[in-house]
Short mmCIF file of C-alpha atoms in Angstrom, two decimals:
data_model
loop_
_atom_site.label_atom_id
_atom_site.label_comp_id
_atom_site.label_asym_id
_atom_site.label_seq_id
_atom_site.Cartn_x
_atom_site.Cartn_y
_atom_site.Cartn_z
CA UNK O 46 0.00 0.00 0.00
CA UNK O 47 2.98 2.24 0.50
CA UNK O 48 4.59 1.24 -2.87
CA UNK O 49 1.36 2.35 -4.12
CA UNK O 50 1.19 5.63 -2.37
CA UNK O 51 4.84 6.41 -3.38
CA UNK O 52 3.70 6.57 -7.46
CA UNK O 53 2.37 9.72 -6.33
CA UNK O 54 4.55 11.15 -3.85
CA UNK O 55 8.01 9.47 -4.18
CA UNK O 56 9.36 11.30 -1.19
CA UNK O 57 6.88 9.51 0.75
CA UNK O 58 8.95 9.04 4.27
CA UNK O 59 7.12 5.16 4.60
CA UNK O 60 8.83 4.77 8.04
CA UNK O 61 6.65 7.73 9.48
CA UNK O 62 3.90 5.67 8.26
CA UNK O 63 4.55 2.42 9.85
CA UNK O 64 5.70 4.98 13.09
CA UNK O 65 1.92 6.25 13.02
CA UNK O 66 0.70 2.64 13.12
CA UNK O 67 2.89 1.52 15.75
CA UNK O 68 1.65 4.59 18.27
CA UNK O 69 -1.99 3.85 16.89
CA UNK O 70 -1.34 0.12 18.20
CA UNK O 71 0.71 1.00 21.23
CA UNK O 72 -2.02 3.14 22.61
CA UNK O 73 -4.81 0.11 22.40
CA UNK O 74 -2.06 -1.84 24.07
CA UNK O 75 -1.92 0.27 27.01
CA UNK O 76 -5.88 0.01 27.11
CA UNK O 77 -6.07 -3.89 26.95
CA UNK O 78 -6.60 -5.40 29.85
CA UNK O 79 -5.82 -9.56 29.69
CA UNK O 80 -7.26 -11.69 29.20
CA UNK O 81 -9.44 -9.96 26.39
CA UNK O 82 -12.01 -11.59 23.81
CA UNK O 83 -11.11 -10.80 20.61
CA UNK O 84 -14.22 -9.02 20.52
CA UNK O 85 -13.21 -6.77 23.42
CA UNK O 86 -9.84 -5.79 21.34
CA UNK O 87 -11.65 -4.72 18.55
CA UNK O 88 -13.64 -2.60 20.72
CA UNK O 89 -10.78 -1.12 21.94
CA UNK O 90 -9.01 -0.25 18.54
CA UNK O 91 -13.06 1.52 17.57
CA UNK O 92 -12.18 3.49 20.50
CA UNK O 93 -8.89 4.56 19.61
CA UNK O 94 -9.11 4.82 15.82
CA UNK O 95 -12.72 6.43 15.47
CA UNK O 96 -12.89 8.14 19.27
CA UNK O 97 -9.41 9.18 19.92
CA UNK O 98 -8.12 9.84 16.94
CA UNK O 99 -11.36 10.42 14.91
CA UNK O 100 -11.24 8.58 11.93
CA UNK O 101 -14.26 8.25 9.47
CA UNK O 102 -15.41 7.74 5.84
CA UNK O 103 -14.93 10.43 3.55
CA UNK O 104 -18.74 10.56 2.55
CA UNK O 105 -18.76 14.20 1.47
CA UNK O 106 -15.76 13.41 -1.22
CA UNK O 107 -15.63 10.17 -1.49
CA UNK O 108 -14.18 9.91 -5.09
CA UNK O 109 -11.15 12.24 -4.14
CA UNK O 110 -8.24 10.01 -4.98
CA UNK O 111 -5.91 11.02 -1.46
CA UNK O 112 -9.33 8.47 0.04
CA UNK O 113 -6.89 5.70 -1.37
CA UNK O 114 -3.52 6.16 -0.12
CA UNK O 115 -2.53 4.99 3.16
CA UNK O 116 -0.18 8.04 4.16
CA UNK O 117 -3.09 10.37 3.40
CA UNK O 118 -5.62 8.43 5.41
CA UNK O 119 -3.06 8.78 8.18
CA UNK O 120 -2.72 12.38 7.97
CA UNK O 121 -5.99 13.36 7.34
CA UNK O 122 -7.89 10.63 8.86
CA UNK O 123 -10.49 10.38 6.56
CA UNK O 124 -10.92 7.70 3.70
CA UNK O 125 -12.91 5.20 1.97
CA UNK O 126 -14.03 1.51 2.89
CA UNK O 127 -10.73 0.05 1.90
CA UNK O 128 -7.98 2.30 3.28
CA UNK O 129 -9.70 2.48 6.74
CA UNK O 130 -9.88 -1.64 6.86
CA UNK O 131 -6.34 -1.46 5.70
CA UNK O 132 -5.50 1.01 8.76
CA UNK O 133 -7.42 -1.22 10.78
CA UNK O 134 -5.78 -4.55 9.88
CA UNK O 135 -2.36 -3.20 10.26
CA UNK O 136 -3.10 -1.90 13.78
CA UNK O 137 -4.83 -5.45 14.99
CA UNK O 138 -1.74 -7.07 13.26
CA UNK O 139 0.64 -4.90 15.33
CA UNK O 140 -1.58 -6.27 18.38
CA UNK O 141 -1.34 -10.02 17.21
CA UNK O 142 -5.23 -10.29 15.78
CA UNK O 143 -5.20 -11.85 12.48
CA UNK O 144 -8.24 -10.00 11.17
CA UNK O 145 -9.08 -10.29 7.59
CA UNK O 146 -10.33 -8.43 4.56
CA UNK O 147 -13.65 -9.30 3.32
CA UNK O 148 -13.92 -7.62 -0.50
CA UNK O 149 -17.98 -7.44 -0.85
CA UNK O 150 -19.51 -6.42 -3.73
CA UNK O 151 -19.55 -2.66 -3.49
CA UNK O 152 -18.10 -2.20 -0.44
CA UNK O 153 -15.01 -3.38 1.74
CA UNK O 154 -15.28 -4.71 5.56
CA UNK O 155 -12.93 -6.46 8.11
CA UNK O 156 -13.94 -10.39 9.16
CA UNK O 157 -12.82 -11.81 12.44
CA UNK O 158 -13.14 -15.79 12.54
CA UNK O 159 -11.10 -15.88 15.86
CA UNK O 160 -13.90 -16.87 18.14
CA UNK O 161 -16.90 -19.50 17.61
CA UNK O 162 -19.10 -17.25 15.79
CA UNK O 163 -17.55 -14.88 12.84
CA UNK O 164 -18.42 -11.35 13.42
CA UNK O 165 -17.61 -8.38 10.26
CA UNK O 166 -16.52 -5.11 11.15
CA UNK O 167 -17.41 -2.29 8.96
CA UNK O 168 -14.11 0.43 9.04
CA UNK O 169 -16.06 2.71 7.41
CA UNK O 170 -18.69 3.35 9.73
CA UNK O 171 -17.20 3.50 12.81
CA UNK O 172 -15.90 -0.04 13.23
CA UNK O 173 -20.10 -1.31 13.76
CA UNK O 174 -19.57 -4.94 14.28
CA UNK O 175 -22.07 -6.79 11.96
CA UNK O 176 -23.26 -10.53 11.75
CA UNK O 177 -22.82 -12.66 8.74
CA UNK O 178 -26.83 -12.39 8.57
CA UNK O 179 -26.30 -8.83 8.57
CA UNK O 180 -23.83 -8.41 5.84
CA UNK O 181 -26.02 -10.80 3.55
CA UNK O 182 -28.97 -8.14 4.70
CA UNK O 183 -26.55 -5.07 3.97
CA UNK O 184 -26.37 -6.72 0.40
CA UNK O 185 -29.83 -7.28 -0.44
CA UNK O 186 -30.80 -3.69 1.04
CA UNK O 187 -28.03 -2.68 -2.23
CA UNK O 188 -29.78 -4.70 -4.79
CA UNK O 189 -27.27 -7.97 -4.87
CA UNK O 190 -28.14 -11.23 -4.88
CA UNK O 191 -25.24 -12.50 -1.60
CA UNK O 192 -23.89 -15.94 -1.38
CA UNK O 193 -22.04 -16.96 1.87
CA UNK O 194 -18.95 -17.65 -0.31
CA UNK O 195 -18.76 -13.34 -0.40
CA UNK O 196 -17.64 -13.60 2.89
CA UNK O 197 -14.50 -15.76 2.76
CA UNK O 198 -11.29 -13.87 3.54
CA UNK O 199 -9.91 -11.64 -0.02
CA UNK O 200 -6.27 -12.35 -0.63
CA UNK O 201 -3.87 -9.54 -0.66
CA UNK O 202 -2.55 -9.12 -4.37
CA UNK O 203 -6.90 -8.82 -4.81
CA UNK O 204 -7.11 -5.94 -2.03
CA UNK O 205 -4.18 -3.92 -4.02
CA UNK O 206 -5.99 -5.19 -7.65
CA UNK O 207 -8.99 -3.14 -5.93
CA UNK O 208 -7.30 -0.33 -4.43
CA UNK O 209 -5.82 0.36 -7.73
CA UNK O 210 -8.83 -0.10 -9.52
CA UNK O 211 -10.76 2.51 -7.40
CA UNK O 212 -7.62 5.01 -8.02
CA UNK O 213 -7.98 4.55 -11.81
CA UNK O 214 -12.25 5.02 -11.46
CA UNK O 215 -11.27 8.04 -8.89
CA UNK O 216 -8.78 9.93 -11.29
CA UNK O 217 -11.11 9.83 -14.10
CA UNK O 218 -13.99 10.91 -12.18
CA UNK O 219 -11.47 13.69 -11.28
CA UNK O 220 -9.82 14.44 -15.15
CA UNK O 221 -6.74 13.16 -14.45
CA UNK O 222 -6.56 10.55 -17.40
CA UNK O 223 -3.14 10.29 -16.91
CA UNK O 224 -3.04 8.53 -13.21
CA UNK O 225 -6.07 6.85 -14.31
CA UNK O 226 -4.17 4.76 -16.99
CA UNK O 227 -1.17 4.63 -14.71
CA UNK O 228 -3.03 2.77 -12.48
CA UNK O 229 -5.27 0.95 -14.65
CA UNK O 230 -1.71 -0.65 -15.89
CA UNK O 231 -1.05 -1.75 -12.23
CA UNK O 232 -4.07 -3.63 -12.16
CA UNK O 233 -3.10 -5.48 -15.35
CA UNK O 234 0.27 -6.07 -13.57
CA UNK O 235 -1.02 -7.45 -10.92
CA UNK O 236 -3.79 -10.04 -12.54
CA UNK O 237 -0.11 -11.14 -15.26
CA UNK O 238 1.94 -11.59 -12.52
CA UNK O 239 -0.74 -13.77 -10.86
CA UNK O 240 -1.91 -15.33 -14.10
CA UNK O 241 2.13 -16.29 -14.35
CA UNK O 242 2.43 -17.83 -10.83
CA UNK O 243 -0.85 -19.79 -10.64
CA UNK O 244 0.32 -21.57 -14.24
#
C-alpha cells in the first residue's frame, strides 16, 4: 500500500507511516486489559481509531483520490471503505489479531473468525460490528443477490488489484486521465503476474 502511495509522492517518508501505526497500536495496548475476547480488542481499537483519533469515511468526497492512499488516510484521517480496513488490519496485526479483509460487492469490511461465531466489522462506519446475517442483509438492502462464499477472507494481491482499480475510477472521475491509466496498468500487472504464478 505504501509502494502504491509512493507513485504519487516518491518522497513519501514510509517509516513515518509504519511509526503512526505503531503509536496507533501501542495506545490500544496500554488500554487492553488480559485476558481480552477478541471481541473486546476490537472494541478497543473503535475506540482509539474512530474516538481518539477520529477517523471516518470520507462521505462528502468520497471519489477524491488522497481516500486511497494509506499516508493520506493517516494524515488526514479520513478515507474510503478500503484504506480504513487497511488502517485497521495493520493496527490489529501490530496487536497479534489476524483479522481479515472481506472484499464485498460494493463495499469493503474487516472479518474476524477468531472466536466460535464470525463477526464483520465495517471500518467505514465506525468499526459497527455486523453478523454474517447482517452483511447478507446489507447486500440485499443494495440490490445484490449474496452468497455466503462473499464472505471468505480476499487475498492480498486482490485488495491492491482493488485499491488500484478505485484510483484509476477516482482519477477519471477527477480528469486526471493520466493517473487513471497509470493505475489501470497496475491492475493489469497485478492479474499477469498472478496469471504467471498460478500456471
Amino acid at each position: 500500500a505504501l509502494m502504491i502511495a509512493r507513485t504519487v509522492r516518491p518522497d513519501l517518508d514510509t517509516g513515518a507511516c509504519c511509526e503512526a501505526l505503531d503509536r496507533m497500536a501501542n495506545r490500544c495496548r496500554e488500554l487492553i486489559i488480559e485476558p481480552s475476547s477478541t471481541r473486546a480488542k476490537c472494541r478497543l481499537i473503535n475506540r482509539v481509531l474512530y474516538h481518539e483519533m477520529g477517523f471516518h469515511g470520507n462521505v462528502e468526497h468520497y471519489t477524491d483520490p488522497r481516500n486511497s492512499f494509506i499516508d493520506q488516510v493517516l494524515e488526514h484521517r479520513r478515507g474510503i471503505p478500503i484504506s480504513l480496513c487497511m488502517i485497521y488490519l495493520l493496527v490489529a496485526q501490530r496487536l497479534g489479531l489476524e483479522l481479515e479483509p472481506i472484499g464485498l460487492p460494493g463495499h469493503f469490511m474487516i472479518g474476524c473468525f477468531l472466536e466460535e461465531r464470525p463477526f464483520f466489522i465495517d471500518a467505514f462506519d465506525g468499526g459497527i460490528f455486523r453478523s454474517p446475517d447482517e452483511i447478507l442483509v446489507f447486500l440485499r438492502t443494495h440490490d445484490m443477490s449474496p452468497d455466503i462464499s462473499e464472505l471468505v477472507p480476499t487475498p492480498v494481491r486482490e485488495v491492491l488489484c482493488r485499491s488500484c482499480r478505485n484510483l484509476a475510477n477516482h482519477y477519471e472521475v477527477n480528469g486526471d486521465h493520466g493517473r487513471a491509466m497509470l493505475f489501470d496498468g497496475f491492475v493489469t500487472e497485478f492479474q499477469a503476474i498472478y496469471t504467471r504464478n498460478v500456471m
